Short mmCIF file of C-alpha atoms in Angstrom, two decimals:
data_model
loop_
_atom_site.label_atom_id
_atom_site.label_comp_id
_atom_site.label_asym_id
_atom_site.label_seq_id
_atom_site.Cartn_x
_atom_site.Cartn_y
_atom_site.Cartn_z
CA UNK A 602 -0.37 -6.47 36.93
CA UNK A 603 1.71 -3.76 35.12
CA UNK A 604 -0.38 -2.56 32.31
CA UNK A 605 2.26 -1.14 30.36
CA UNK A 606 3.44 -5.06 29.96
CA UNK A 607 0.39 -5.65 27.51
CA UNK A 608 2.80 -3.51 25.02
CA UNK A 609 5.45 -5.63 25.30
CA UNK A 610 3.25 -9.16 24.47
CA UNK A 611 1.20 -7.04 21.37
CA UNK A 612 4.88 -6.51 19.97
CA UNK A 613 6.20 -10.02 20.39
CA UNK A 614 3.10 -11.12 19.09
CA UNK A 615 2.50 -9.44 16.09
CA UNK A 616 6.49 -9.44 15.39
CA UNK A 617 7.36 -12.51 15.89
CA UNK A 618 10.70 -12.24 17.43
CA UNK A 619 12.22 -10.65 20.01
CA UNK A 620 15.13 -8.65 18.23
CA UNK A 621 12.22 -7.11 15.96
CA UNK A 622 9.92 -6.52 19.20
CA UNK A 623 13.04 -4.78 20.86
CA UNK A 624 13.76 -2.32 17.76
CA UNK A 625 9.81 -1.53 17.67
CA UNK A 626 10.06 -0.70 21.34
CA UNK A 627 13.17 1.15 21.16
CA UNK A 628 14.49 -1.06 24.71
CA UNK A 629 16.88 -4.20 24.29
CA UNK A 630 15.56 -7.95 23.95
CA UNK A 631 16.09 -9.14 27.53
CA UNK A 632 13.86 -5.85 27.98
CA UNK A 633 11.22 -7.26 25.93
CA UNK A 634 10.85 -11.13 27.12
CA UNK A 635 11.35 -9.73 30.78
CA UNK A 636 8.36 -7.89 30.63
CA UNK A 637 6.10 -10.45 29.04
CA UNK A 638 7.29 -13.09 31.35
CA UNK A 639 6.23 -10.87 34.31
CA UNK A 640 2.93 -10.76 32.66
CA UNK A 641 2.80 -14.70 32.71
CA UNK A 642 3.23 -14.84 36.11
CA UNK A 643 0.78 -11.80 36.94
CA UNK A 644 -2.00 -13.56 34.54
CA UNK A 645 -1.01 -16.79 35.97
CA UNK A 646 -0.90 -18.63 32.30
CA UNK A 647 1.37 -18.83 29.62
CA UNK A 648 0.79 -16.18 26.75
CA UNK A 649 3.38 -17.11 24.20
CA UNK A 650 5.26 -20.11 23.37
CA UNK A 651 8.53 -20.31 21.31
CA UNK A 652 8.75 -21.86 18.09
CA UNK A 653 11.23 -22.70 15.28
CA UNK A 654 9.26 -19.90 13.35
CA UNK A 655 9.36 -17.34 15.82
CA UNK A 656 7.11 -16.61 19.00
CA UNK A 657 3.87 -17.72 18.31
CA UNK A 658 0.51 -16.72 21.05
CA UNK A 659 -1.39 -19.59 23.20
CA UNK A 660 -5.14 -19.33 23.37
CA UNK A 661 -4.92 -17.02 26.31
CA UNK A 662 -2.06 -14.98 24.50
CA UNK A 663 -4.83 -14.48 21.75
CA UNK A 664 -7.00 -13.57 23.83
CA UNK A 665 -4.79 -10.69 26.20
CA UNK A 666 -3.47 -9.61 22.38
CA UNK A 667 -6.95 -8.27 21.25
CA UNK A 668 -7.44 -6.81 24.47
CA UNK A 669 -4.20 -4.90 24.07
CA UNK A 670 -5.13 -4.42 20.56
CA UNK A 671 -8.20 -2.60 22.07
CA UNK A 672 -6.67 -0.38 24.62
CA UNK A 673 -3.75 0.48 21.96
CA UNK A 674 -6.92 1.95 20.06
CA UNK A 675 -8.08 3.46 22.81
CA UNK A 676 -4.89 5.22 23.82
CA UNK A 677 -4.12 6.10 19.90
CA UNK A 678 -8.21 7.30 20.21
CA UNK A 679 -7.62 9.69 23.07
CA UNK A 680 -4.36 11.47 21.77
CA UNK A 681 -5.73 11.86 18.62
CA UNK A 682 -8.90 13.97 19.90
CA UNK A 683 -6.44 16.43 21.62
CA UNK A 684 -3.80 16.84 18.71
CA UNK A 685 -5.08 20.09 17.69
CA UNK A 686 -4.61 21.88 21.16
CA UNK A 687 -1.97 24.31 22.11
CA UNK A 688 1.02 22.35 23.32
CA UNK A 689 -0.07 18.81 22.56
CA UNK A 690 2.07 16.14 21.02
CA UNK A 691 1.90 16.11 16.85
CA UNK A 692 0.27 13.21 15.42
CA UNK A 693 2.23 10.72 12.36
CA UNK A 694 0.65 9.23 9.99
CA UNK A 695 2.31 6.93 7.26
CA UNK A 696 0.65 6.30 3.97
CA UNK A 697 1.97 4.53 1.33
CA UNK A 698 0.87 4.77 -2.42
CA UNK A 699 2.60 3.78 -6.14
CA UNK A 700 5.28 6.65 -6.93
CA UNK A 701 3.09 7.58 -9.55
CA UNK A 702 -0.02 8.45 -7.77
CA UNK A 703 2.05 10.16 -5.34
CA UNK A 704 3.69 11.99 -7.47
CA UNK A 705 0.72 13.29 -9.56
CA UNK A 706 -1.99 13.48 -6.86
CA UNK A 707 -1.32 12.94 -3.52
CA UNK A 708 1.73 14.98 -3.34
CA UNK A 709 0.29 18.20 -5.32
CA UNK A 710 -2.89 18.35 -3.12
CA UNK A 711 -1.08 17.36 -0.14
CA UNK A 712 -1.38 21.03 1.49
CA UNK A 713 -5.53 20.85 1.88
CA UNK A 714 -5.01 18.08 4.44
CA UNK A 715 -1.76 19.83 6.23
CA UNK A 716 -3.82 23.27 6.13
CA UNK A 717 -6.53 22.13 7.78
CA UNK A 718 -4.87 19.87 10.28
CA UNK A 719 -1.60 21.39 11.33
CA UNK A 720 -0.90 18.98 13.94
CA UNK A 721 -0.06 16.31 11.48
CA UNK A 722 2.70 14.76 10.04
CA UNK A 723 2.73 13.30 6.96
CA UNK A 724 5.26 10.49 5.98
CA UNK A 725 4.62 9.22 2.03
CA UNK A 726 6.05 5.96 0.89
CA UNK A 727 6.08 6.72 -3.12
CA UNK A 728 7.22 3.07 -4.08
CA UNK A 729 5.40 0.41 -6.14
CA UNK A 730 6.66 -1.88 -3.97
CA UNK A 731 3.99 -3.70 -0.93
CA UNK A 732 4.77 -2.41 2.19
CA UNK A 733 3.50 -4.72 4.93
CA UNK A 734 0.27 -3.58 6.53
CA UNK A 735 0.95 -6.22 9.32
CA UNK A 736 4.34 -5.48 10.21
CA UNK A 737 2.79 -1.47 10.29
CA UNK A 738 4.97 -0.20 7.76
CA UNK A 739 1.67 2.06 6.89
CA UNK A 740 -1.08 3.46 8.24
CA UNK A 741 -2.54 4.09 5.09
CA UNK A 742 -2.24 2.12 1.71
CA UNK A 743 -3.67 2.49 -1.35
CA UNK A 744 -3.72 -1.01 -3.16
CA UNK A 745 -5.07 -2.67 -6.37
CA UNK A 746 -5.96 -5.88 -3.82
CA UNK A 747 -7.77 -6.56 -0.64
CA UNK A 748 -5.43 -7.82 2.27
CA UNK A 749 -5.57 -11.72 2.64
CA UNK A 750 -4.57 -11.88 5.91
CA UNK A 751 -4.49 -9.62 9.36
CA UNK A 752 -7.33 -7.28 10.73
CA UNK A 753 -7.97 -4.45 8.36
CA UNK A 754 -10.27 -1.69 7.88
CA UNK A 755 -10.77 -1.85 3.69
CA UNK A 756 -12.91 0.88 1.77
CA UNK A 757 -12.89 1.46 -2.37
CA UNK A 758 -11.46 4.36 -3.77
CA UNK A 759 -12.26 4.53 -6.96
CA UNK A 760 -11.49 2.56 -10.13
CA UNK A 761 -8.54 2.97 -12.17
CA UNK A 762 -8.60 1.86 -16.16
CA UNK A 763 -5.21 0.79 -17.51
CA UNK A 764 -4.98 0.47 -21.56
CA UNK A 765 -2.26 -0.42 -23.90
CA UNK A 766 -0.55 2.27 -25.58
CA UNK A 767 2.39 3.54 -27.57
CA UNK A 768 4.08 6.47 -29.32
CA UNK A 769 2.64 7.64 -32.10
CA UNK A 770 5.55 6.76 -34.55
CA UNK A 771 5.91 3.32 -33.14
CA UNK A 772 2.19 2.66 -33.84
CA UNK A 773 2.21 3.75 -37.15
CA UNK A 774 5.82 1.62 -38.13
CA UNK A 775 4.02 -1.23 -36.11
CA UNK A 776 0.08 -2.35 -36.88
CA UNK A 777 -1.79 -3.62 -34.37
CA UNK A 778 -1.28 -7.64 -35.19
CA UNK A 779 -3.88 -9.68 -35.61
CA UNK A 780 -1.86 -12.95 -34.87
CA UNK A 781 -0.02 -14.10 -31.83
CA UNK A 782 3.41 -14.30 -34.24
CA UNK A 783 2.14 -10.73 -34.77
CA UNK A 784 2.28 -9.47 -31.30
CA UNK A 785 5.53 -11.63 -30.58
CA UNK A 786 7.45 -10.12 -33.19
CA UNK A 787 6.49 -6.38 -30.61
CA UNK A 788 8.92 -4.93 -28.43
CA UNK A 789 6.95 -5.29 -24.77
CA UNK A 790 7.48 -2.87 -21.88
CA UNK A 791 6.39 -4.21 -18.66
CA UNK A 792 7.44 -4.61 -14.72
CA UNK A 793 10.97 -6.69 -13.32
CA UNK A 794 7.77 -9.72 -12.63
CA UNK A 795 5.33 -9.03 -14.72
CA UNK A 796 4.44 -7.47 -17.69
CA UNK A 797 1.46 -6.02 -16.37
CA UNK A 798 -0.84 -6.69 -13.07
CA UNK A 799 -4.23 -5.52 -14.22
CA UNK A 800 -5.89 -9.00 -14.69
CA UNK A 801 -7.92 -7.84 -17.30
CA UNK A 802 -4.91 -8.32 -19.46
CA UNK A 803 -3.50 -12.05 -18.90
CA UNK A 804 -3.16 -12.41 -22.34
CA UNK A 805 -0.84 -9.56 -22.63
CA UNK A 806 1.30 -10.38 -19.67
CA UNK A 807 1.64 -14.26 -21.84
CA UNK A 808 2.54 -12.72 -24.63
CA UNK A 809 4.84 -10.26 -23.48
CA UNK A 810 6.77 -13.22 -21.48
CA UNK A 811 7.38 -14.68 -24.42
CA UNK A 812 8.19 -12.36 -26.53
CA UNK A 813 11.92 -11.20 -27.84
CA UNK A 814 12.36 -8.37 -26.49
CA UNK A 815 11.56 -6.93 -23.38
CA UNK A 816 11.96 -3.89 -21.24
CA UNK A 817 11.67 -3.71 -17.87
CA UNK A 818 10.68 -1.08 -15.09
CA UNK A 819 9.59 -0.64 -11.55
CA UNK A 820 7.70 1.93 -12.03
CA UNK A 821 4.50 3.39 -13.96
CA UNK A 822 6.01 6.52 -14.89
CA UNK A 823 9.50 5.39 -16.08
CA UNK A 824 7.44 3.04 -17.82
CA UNK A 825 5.56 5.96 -19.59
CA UNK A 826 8.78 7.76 -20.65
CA UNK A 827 9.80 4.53 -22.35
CA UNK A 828 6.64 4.61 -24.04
CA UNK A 829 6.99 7.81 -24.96
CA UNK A 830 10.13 6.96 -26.26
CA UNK A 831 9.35 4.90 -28.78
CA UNK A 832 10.94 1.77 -27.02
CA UNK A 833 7.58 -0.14 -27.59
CA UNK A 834 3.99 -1.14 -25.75
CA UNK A 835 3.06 -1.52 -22.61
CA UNK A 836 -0.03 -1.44 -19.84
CA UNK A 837 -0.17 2.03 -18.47
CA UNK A 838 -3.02 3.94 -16.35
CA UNK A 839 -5.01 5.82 -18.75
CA UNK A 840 -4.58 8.67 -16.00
CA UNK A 841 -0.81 8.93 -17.11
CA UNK A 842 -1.26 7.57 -20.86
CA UNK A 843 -4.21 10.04 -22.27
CA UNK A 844 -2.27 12.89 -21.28
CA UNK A 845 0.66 12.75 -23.31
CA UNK A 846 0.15 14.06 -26.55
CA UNK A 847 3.07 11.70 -28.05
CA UNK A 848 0.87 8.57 -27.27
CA UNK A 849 -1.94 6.56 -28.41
CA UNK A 850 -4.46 3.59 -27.27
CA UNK A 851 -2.76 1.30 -29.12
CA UNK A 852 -5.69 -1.00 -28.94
CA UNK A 853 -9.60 -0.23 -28.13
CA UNK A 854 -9.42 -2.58 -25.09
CA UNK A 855 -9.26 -0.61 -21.29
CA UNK A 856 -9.64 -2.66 -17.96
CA UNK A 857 -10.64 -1.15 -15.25
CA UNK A 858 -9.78 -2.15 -11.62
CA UNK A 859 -10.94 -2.00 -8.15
CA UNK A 860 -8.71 0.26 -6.42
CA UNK A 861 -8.89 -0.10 -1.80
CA UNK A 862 -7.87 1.83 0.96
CA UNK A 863 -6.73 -0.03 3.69
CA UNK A 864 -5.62 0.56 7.52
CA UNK A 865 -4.86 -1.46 10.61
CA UNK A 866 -8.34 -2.02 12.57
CA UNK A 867 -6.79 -0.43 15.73
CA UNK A 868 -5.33 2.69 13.79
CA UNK A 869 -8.51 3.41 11.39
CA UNK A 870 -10.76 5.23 14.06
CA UNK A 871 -8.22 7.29 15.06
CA UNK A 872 -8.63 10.88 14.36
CA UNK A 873 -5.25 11.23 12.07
CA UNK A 874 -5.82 8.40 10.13
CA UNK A 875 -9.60 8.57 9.78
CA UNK A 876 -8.57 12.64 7.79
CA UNK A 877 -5.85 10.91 5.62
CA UNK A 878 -8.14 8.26 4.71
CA UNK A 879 -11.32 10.67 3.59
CA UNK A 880 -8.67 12.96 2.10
CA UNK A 881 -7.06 9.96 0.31
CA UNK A 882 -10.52 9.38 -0.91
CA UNK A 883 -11.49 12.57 -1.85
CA UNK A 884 -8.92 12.79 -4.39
CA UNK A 885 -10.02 9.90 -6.32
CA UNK A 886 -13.71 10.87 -5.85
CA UNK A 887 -12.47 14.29 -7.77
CA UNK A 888 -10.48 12.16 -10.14
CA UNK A 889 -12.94 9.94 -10.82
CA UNK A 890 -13.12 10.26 -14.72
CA UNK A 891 -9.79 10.62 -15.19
CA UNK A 892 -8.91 7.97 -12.90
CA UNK A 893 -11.53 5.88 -14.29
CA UNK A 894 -10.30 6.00 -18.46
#
């Protein structure tokens, strides 16, 4: 048996097709189903079976996956624990985080981890969008949920308080209601889905879809500016909101949410992602007040 064709089944398998196996691999698709065939006959059993949905793994395919899971670890293990000697190959590590996190934390204090492991590379994802921690678009997320589905390794960061605010002239030329006409008749600033996603405020994110007027933004700190603007109320984090001397807690009310960092099981012992994760988490642990509202 050619070891190097467990690679070739771990990508099928966790992509699900053989054009997106092939690009992952960097070889064509004949390339890929070549090599996991030969495995078949090696192992003697069939590993993968085609569906309407894609490739999908047999018992026995589940079983040779996690093994090749394990040895990917193992391999990813080994480089990492030489990355700091002369002449050996840099180490990447992707982490992905909300554009404004990035932009205000991770970012700025991004040199202590470079400084004191120059063999890395950094890539940052600064997008409120999910990336997919299955597909491995990250090594590294921060995220205001748990993953539901795939083998993770999931730690908590801190907690992050969101409140509602709004410029200081638009709360004074608009009360807080004390109806629900009241709070319809405000102009709502929110995200292209929702109006907010800190559950704490439900009633909010109601309101504010049915309210008549509406702006919408992808993004925390556009959403700020607007604020800051005078273009209405919205849910910000109180770590972007209590700084800006223009806005107020438009209400008492503050949520506070559980905030995780999550990695791939096979990529979370590895030394690179192991730093990224305890310096991810020592900027919230530093943060924590601010962070916290």
């Amino acid at each position: 048996m050619d070891w190097d064709d467990l690679r070739f089944l771990l990508a099928l398998r966790d992509e699900g097709s053989a054009s997106s196996a092939a690009r992952k691999l960097e070889v064509d698709k004949a390339t890929v189903t070549r090599r996991v065939n030969q495995l078949e006959q090696a192992l003697g059993v069939r590993l993968l079976v085609r569906r309407s949905s894609g490739w999908r793994p047999t018992a026995a395919g589940e079983r040779a996956a996690g093994i090749a899971h394990s040895m990917a670890q193992q391999v990813r293990s080994l480089s990492s624990a030489f990355a700091d000697q002369q002449g050996a190959p840099r180490t990447q590590v992707s982490v992905t985080a909300p554009h404004w996190f990035c932009a205000e934390l991770l970012v700025p204090n991004l040199s202590q981890l470079i400084d004191s492991s120059p063999w890395l590379d950094v890539s940052v994802a600064a997008t409120s969008r999910v990336l997919s921690l299955p597909e491995r678009h990250a090594d590294v997320a921060v995220r205001n949920t748990r993953p539901d589905q795939g083998d993770f390794v999931v730690r908590k960061a801190g907690d992050l308080g969101s409140a509602i605010y709004a410029s200081r002239a638009y709360a004074k030329s608009h009360p807080v209601p004390h109806s629900p006409e009241g709070w319809l008749a405000q102009r709502f600033i929110g995200y292209p889905n929702r109006i907010t996603y800190v559950p704490g405020f439900r009633w909010f994110d109601e309101l504010g879809a049915a309210a008549r007027a509406n702006l919408r933004t992808d993004d925390a700190k556009a959403l700020t500016e607007a604020l800051k603007a005078g273009l209405g109320i919205g849910i910000v984090p109180c770590f972007l909101g209590d700084r800006e001397p223009n806005l107020v807690r438009y209400t008492a009310e503050i949520h506070r949410e559980k905030i995780w960092l999550c990695s791939p099981a096979e990529l979370a012992t590895t030394r690179g992602v192991r730093l990224t994760l305890a310096f991810v988490a020592d900027i919230f642990r530093k943060h924590a007040a601010a962070l916290g509202g």
